[in-house]
Structure formats: C-alpha cells, structure tokens
Coordinates of C-alpha atoms in Angstrom, one line a residue:
X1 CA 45.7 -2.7 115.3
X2 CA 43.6 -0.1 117.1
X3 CA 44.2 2.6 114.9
X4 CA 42.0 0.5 112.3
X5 CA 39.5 -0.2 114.3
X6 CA 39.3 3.3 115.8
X7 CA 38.9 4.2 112.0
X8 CA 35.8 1.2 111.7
X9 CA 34.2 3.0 114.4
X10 CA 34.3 6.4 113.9
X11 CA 33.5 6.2 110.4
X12 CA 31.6 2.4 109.5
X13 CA 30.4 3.1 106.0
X14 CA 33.8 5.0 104.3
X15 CA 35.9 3.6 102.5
X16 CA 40.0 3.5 103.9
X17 CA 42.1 5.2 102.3
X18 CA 44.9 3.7 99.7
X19 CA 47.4 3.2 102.4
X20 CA 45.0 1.4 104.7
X21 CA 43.6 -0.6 101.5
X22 CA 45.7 -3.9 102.2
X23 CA 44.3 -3.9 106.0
X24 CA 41.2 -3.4 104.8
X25 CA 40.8 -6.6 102.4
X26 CA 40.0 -9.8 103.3
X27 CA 42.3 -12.1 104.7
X28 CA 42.1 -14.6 102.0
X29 CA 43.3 -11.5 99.7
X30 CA 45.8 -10.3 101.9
X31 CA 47.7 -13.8 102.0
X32 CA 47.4 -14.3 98.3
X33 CA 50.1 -11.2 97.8
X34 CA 47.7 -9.8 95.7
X35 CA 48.1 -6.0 96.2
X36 CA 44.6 -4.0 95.3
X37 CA 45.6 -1.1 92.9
X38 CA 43.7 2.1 91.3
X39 CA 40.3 2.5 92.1
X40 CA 39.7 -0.9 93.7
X41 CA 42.9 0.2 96.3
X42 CA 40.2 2.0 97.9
X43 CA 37.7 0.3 98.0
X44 CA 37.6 -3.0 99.7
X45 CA 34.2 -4.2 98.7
X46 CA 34.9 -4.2 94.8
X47 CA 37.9 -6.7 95.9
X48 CA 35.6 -9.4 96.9
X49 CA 33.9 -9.6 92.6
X50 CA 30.9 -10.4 92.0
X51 CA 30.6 -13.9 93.8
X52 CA 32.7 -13.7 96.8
X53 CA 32.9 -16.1 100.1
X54 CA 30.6 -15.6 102.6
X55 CA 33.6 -15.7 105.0
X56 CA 35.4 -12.8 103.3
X57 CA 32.1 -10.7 103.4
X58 CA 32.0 -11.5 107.1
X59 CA 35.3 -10.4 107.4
X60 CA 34.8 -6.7 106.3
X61 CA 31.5 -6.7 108.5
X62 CA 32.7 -8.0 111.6
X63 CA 33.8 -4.4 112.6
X64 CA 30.4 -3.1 112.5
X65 CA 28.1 -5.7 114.2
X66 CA 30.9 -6.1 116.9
X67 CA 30.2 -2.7 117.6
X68 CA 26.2 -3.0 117.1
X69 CA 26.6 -5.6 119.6
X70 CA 28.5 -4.7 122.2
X71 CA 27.4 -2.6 125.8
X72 CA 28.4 0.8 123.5
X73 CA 26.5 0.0 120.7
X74 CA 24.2 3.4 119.3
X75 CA 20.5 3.2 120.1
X76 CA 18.2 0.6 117.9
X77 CA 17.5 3.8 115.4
X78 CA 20.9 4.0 114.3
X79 CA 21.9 0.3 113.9
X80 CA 19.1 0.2 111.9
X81 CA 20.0 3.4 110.1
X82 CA 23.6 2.6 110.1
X83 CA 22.9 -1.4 108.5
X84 CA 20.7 0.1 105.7
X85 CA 23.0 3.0 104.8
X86 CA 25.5 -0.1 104.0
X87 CA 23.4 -1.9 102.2
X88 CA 22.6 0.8 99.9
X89 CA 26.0 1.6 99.0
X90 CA 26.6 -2.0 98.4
X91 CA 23.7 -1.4 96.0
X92 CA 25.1 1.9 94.1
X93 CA 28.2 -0.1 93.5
X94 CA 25.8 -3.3 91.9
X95 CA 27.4 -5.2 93.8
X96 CA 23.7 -7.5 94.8
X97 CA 25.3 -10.5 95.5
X98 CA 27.5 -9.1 98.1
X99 CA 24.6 -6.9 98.9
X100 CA 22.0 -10.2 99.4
X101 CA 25.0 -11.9 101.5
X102 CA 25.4 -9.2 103.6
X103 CA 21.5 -9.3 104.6
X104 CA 22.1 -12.9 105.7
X105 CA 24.8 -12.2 107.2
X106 CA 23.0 -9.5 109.2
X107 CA 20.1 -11.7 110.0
X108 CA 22.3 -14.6 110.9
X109 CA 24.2 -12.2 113.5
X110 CA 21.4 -10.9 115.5
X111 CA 21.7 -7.6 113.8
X112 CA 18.0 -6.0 113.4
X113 CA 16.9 -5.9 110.1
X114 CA 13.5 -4.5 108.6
X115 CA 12.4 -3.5 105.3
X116 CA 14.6 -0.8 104.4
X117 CA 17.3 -3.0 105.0
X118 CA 15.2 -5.5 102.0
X119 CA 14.3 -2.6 99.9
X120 CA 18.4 -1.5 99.7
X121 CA 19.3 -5.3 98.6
X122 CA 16.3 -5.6 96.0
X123 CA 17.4 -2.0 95.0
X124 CA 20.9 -3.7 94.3
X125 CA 19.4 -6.1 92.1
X126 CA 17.1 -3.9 90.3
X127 CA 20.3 -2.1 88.9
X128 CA 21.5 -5.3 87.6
X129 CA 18.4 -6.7 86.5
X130 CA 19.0 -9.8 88.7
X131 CA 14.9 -10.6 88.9
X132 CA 15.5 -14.2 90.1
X133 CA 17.3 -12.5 93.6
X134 CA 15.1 -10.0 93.7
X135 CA 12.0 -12.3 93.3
X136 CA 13.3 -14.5 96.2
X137 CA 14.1 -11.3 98.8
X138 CA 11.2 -10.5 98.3
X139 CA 9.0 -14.0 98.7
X140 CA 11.3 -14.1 102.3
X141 CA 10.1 -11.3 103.7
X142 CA 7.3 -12.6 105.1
X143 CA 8.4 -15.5 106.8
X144 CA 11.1 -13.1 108.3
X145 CA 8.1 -11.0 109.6
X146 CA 9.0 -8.3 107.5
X147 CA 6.2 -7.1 104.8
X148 CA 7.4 -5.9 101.9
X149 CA 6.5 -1.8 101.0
X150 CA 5.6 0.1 98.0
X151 CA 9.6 0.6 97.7
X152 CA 10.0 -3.2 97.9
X153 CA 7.7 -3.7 95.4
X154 CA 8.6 -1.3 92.8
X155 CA 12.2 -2.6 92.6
X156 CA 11.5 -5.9 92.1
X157 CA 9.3 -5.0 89.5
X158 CA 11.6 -2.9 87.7
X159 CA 14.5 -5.7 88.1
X160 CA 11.7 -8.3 86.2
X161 CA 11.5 -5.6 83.5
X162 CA 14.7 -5.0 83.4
X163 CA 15.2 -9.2 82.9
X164 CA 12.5 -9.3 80.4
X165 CA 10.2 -11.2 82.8
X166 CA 7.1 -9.2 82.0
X167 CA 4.5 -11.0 83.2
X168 CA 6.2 -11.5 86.2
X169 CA 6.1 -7.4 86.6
X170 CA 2.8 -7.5 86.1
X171 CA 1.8 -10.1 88.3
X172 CA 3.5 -8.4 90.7
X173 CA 1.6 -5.3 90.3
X174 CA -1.5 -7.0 90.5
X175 CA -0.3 -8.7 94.2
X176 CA 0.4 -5.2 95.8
X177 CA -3.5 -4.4 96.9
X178 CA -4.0 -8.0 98.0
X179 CA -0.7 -7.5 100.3
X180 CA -1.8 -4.2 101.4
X181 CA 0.3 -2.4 99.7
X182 CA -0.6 0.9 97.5
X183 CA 1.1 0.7 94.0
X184 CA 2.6 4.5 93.2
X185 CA 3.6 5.9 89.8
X186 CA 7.4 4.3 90.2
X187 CA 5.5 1.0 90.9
X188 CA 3.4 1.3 87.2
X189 CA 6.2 2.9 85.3
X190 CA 8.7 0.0 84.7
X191 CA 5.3 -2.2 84.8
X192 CA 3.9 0.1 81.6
X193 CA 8.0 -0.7 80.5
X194 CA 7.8 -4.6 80.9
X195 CA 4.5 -4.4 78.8
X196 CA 7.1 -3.2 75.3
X197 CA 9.1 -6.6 76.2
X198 CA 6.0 -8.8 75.6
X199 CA 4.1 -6.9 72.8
X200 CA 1.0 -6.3 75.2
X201 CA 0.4 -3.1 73.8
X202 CA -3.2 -3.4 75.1
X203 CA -2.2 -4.2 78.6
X204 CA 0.2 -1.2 78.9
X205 CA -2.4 1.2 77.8
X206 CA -5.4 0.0 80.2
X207 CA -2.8 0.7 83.1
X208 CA -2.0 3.9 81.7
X209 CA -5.4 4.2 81.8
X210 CA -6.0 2.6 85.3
X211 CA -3.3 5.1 87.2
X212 CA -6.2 8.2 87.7
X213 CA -8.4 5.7 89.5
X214 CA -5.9 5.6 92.0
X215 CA -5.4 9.5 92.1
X216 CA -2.1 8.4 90.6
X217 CA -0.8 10.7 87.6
X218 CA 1.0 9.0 84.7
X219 CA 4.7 10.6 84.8
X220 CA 7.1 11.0 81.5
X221 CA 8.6 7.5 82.4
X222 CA 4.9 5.9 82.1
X223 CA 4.4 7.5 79.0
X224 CA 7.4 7.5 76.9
X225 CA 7.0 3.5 78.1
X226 CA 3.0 3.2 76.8
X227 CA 4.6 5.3 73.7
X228 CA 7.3 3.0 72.9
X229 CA 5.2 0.2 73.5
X230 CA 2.9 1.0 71.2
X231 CA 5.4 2.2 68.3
X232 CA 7.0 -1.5 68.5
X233 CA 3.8 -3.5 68.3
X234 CA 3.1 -1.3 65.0
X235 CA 0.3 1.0 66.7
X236 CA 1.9 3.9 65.6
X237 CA -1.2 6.4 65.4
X238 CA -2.0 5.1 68.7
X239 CA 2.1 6.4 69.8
X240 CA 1.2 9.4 68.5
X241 CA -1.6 10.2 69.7
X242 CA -0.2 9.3 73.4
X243 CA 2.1 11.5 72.4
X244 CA 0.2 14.9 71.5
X245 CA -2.0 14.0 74.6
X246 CA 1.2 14.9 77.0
X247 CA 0.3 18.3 77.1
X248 CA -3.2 17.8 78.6
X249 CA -1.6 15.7 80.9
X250 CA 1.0 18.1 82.3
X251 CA 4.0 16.4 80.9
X252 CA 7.0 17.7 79.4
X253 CA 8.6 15.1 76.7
X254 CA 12.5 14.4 76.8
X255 CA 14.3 13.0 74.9
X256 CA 13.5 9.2 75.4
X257 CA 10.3 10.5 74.5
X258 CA 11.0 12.3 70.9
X259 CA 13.1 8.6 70.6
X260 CA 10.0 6.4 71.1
X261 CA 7.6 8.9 69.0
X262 CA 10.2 8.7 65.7
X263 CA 10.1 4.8 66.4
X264 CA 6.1 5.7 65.2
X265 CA 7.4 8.0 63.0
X266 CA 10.1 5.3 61.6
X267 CA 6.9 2.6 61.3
X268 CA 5.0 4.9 59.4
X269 CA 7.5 5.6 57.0
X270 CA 6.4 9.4 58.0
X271 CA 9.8 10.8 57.3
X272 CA 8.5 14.3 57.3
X273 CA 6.6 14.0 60.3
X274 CA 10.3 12.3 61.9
X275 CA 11.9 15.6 60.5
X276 CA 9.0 17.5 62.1
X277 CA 9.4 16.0 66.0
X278 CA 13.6 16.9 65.3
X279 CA 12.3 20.0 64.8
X280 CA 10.5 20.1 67.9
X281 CA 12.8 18.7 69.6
X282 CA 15.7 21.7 69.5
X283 CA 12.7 24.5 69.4
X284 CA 11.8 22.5 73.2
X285 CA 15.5 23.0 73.9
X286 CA 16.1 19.5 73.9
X287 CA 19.2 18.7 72.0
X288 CA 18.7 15.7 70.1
X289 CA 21.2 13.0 70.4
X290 CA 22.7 10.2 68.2
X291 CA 19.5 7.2 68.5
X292 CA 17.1 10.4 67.4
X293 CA 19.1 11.4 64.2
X294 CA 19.1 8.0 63.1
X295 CA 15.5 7.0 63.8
X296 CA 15.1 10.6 61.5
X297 CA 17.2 8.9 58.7
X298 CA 15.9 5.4 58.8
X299 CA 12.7 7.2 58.1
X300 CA 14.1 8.6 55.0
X301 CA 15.3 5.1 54.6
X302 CA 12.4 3.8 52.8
X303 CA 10.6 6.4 51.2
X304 CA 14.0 6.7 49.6
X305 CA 14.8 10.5 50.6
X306 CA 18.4 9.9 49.9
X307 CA 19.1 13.9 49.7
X308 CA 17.2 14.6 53.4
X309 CA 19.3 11.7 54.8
X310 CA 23.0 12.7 53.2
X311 CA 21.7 16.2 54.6
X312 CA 20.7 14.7 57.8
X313 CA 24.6 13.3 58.4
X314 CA 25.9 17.0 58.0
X315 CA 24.2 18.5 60.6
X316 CA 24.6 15.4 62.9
X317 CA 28.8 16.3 62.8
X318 CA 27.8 20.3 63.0
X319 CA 26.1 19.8 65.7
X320 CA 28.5 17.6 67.7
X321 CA 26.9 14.5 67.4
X322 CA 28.6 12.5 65.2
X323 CA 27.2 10.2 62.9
X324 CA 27.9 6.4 63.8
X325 CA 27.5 3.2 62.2
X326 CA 23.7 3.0 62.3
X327 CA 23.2 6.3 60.7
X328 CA 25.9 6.0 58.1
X329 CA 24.3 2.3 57.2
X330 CA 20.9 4.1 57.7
X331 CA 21.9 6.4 54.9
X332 CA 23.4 3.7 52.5
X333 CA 20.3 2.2 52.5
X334 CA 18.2 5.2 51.5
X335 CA 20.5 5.9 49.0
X336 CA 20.1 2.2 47.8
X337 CA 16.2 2.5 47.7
X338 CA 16.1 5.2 45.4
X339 CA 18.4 3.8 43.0
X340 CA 21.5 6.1 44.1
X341 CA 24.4 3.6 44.2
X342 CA 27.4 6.0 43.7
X343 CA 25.9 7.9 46.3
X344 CA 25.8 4.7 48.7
X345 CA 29.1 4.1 47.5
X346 CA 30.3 7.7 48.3
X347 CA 28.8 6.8 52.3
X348 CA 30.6 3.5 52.8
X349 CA 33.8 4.9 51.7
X350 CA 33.6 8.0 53.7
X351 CA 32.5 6.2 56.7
X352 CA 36.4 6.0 58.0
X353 CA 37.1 9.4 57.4
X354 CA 33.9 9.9 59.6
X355 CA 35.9 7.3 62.2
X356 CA 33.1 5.1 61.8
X357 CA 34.1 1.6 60.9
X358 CA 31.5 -0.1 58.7
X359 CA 29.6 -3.6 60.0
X360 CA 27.8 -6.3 58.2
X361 CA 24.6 -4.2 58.1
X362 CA 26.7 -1.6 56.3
X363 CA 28.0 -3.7 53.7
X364 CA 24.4 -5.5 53.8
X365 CA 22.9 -2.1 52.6
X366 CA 25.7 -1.6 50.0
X367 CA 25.1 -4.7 48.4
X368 CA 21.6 -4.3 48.3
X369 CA 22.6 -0.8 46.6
X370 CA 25.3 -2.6 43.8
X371 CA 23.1 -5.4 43.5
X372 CA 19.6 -3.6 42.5
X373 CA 21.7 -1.3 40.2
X374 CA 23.4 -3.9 38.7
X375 CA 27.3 -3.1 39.8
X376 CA 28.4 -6.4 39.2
X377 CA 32.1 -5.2 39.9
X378 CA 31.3 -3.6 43.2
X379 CA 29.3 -6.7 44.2
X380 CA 32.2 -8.9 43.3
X381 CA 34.7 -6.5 45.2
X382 CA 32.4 -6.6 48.5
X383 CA 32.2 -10.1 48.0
X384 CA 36.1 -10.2 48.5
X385 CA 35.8 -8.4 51.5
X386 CA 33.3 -10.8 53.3
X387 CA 35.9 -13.5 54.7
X388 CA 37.1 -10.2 57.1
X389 CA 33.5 -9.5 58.2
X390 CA 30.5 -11.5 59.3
X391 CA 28.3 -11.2 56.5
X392 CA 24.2 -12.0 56.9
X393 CA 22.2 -14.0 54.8
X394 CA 20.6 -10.7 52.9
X395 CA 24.4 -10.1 52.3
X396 CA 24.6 -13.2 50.2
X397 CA 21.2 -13.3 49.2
X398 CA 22.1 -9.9 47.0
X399 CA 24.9 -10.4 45.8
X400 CA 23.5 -13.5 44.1
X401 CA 20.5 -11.4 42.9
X402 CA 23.7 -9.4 41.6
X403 CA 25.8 -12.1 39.7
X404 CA 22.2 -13.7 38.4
X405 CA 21.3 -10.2 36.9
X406 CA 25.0 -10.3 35.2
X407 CA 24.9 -14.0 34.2
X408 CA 28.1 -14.3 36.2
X409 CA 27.3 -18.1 36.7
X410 CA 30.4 -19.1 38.2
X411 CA 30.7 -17.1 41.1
X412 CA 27.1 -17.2 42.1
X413 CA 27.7 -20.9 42.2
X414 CA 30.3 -21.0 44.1
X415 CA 28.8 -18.1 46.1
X416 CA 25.8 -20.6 46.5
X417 CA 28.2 -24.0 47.8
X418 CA 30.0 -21.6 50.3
X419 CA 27.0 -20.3 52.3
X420 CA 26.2 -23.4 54.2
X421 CA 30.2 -23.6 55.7
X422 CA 29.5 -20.1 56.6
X423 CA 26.5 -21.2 58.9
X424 CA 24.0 -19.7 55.8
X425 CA 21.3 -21.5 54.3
X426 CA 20.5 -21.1 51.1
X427 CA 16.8 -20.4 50.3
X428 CA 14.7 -20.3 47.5
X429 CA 15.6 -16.7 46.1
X430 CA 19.4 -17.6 46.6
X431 CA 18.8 -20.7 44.4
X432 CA 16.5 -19.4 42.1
X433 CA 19.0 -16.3 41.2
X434 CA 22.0 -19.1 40.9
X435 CA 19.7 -20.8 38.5
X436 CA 18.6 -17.6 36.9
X437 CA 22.4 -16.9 36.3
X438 CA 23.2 -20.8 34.7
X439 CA 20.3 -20.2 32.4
X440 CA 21.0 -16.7 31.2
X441 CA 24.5 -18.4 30.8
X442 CA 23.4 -21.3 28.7
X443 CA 24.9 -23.8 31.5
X444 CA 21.7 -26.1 31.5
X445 CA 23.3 -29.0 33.1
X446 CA 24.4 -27.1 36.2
X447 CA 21.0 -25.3 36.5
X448 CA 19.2 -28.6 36.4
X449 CA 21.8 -29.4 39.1
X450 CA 20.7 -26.9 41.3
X451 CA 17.2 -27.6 40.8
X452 CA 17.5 -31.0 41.5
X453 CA 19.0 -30.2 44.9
X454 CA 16.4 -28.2 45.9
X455 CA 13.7 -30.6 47.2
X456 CA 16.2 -32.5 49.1
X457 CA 16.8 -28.7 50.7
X458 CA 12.9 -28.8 51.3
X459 CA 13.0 -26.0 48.9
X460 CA 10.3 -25.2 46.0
X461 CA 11.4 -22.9 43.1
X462 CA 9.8 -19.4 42.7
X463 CA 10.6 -19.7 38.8
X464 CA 14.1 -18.7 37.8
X465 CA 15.1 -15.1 38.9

C-alpha cells in the first residue's frame, strides 16, 4: 500500500524490517506460502539465491527506477549515486548474479549507468571469484560507451586470480596502458598473486620489479604475494631474501607474510631459521596463528626434531591456539622420521583429547612411523581401522613395507588384492614388499604369482623389498 512505498522512497537502499519482510519479497515468493525467517526475514535480496528470475529482480527494483523516472525524480548526481550505492551492497552480500542482473536491468530501463555502476558489479564477482562474469562486464563496457577505470580493472583481475586464471590477470594488466588506463598498486597485487597459481616465479618478480618505474611502491600484499610465489616454486633464498629486503622498502610484514617466509623456511628444511621468524613474529607483536605453528612444525618434520615439534604443540594450546589436525599429523610425522614411534603413537592417541579428530594424513604418518620401526601389531591394528577412513596410497604402500619386513605374507597379500576395489593401484614398491614378504615366508609359488602379474600391470620389479 502507500505506507510501503512511502518506505521505498524515503529510504531506497535499506533493508524492511521483519514485519515488512513478506511485502517486501517477490511475488513469486509471496504466493508460494513460503515465509522468509531469521536473517533472510530481513533481507529480501538473499530470498531471490544465487540464480534468481529476472522478473523477481525487477520486482524489488521497480520502486526505485519508478521513482528515478518520474517528474520528482533527484537530480542526475543522485540517481547515479543512488544506483551505484545498490549495486555495491548487492556486491558485499556476493550476491554477483543478482548484482550483474540488476545492471541490465538498469540499462534496459533507461536508468543512467556509468562506470561506477560496472566497477560495483565486477566488485561483486571479484569476491566470488566469478572471472568468467567479470571478464564479460568488463569486455561490454565499451560498446555501452562506458570505459573501464583503474577500479574496473583491478577487480577483474583479482576475480581471474582469485579463479586461477593467471594468465588471464596478467594479460589484463598488460591491456591497461594500451586502454588508457594507469595500473596502481591494487591493480599489480593480485596480478603478483595470480603469478603463485601458475609457477611464474620469474614473472612475479620482474613486476615487483617494474612497479617503481611507474612511481608505484610495492605494498605488503605485493610482497607477501612475490614471497609466496617464490617459496612454492622452490626459490626459497630468493623468499627470503624478498623478505629481509621489506625493511628497505618501508614495509611492515603480517602475518600472511611470516606464513609465506616459513613456506621457504619449510622448503629449506631450515627448521631453526622457521623457529627464528616465530620468534620474530611475537617480538613484532604479531601473534602468530594456527597455518604459522604448523609450517614451524613441518619444518621440524624432516630434519626429524621430534622434541622441538612435541614442544611446539604445548605452546600452540598455551597460547590459545590450539593445535589441529595438520599440526598434530605434522608432529607424528617428525616423530616417525627420527625413529620415535611410541612417541607418534602417544600424538595420534592424544589427538581426541586435544578435540582434534585424526584424517588419512594422520594415520598416513603413523603408519609410516609403525611401519619403519617395524610395529607389525600397530600396522595390523591401523589396518583394521582403514574401512572407517579414506586411506591414501602411502597408507597402504607402508603398511605393506610393514607386513614384508615381518614376513606376515598373508595379510600383505590380501592387503595387495584389496587396493584396486579401493580405487588404489598397486605399484612396484607395493608388489615388491608383497613379494619380499612370500619369499622371507618360503611361499615361492605365490611370489612367483605376484611376479608374474606384474608386467600385465605394466609394472617392472625393483628386486624383492
């Protein structure tokens, strides 16, 4: 009645309250007796999902262009302020779709649109990482006689990082002088970002390189992105020295940054130089959180400091940062490379006292643990456990090493017929340890068995383990 459209035009943008909540949602809603409730009551734009009809989106904007459009309309400068304001809340919802239909909408309706009003939808898909949207609003532009601006620009190419399309981002980056348009520091960041996704190490560091050219200075986000770029293509010393160059360059590391530096640290196998950056980390009053403990203990992993990494999960649960399932399994494994298999044992069992249940990569590093000691028992008592969980092919591939080392021939050949139903295959180490485990069993028959199955397999033996 008038009292809601009183409320549409005094306040365009907010949403009703939960007793106007039915009113406000599309009709199609409002006949299908579906009542909003919580959160969504208020909030009429969350009712439509993800994919709604364009007709129910043109139902909840028909309020505002029939007042943008009619003799009492505001002056051009606040239509245009008004429609972008929308759009942008649309986007801090990620809600792009509804966003992107909206635009149309808008365009289709007469309602003046320029590249704010783009920017704001491109925005919404950024946060989403829908690049393909984000590509195509921004290829439209022109033929709308809108050009695209540095904002424009620097959201799509974050939503292509963000979707793993990195030379897309880059390609991008590389169109913005020949458009006219003057890449800033937000438009090389998530370009230095997509650089990690494809490897191109070399590429992220020559535009590192390239931003004081244009009187641009790298920010933290460029760096910690060159850093962690470098740290996953193995140039670790090359992380590092990005790293210690911060400084010079007037930046202040956080804690994404101390993250990607102890992936260097990780690569290295540096653990005390890992143990070193925590340091620095809580003298620089940066508290460091759950993915920087366990990049510290998978250093310890393996150079075998079991001792640093048990000590390691004591302070993560004084501190208030709990250990999880990475750092737990993280441990285990440490333990296991040094040969401390009650210790790794003592870790897996505490892990539900810690509330931390334990995954395949925990009982992966366990087995590892048993097997390399040769805990038989244990092996055959994770082994019983492995129906419940989904178990990888190192899993297997140990506790055969296990049963072969114990000449326990039976259940490494049945271990061996089961992995293929489990979606496993066997390869040569699997077969050569069941074969290892028939010989030191005297079972010759059932080892030449196995042997002769293996070039069918297109597998060669290694020489019985």
């Amino acid at each position: 009645g008038s009292s809601s459209s009183s409320w549409r035009a005094s306040a365009p943008h907010r949403v009703p309250a939960e007793t106007t909540a039915l009113w406000a949602a599309p009709r199609s809603l409002r006949d299908s007796g579906h009542l909003p409730r919580g959160r969504d009551a208020q909030d009429p734009w969350q009712l439509l999902g993800q994919s709604p009809r364009e007709e129910d989106v043109f139902e909840l904007l028909r309020a505002d262009f029939d007042r943008w459009k009619s003799p009492q309309a505001p002056n051009k400068g606040s239509i245009y302020r008004e429609g972008a304001a929308l759009l942008g809340d649309l986007a801090k919802k990620r809600l792009p779709f509804i966003a992107s239909m909206a635009l149309g909408l808008m365009n289709k309706s007469g309602i003046p649109i320029d590249v704010f009003h783009f920017s704001a939808v491109i925005g919404a898909c950024e946060k989403t990482g829908e690049w393909q949207m984000a590509l195509g609003l921004l290829q439209s532009m022109p033929s709308m006689r809108v050009a695209p601006n540095v904002v424009s620009f620097s959201s799509c190419i974050s939503a292509c990082q963000k979707g793993g399309q990195w030379q897309l981002a880059l390609g991008l980056l590389a169109l913005m002088p020949e458009m006219k348009v003057t890449p800033n520091e937000y438009s090389y960041a998530p370009a230095i970002s997509a650089c990690d996704k494809g490897g191109q190490w070399q590429l992220a560091l020559s535009l590192l390189s390239d931003m004081p050219t244009l009187r641009l200075s790298p920010n933290v986000i460029s760096c910690n992105s060159a850093i962690l770029c470098c740290s996953n293509a193995g140039e670790s010393l090359l992380a590092l020295d990005l790293f210690r160059s911060m400084p010079q360059r007037s930046l202040v590391p956080i804690v994404n940054t101390y993250g990607a530096v102890m992936t260097a640290c990780r690569n290295l196998g540096d653990w005390e130089l890992a143990l070193s950056i925590l340091s620095m980390m809580s003298a620089a009053s940066v508290p460091p959180n759950e993915p920087a403990y366990n990049l510290a203990i998978s250093s310890c992993e393996e150079a075998g400091q079991w001792q640093v990494a048990l000590r390691l999960l004591g302070i993560m649960s004084l501190a208030k940062c709990p250990p999880d399932v990475f750092s737990c399994s993280a441990a285990i494994s440490a333990c296991g490379h040094a040969g401390e298999w009650q210790q790794a044992l003592s870790v897996l069992q505490g892990m539900p006292g810690r509330s931390v249940t334990p995954n395949e990569v925990s009982y992966s590093a366990a087995m590892m643990a048993f097997s390399a000691a040769g805990q038989s028992e244990l092996v055959l008592s994770l082994l019983r456990r492995a129906p419940q969980m989904k178990a990888d092919a190192v899993f297997y591939k140990s506790a055969l090493q296990a049963l072969s080392a114990g000449g326990q021939f039976q259940e490494a050949v049945d271990l061996l017929r089961r992995m293929p139903g489990l979606g496993l295959k066997p390869d040569e180490v699997s077969y050569d340890a069941a074969i290892g485990a028939c010989q030191k069993a005297k079972q010759w028959q059932l080892a030449v068995s196995l042997l002769g199955d293996m070039p069918q397999l297109k597998l060669s033996s290694l020489g019985f383990a």
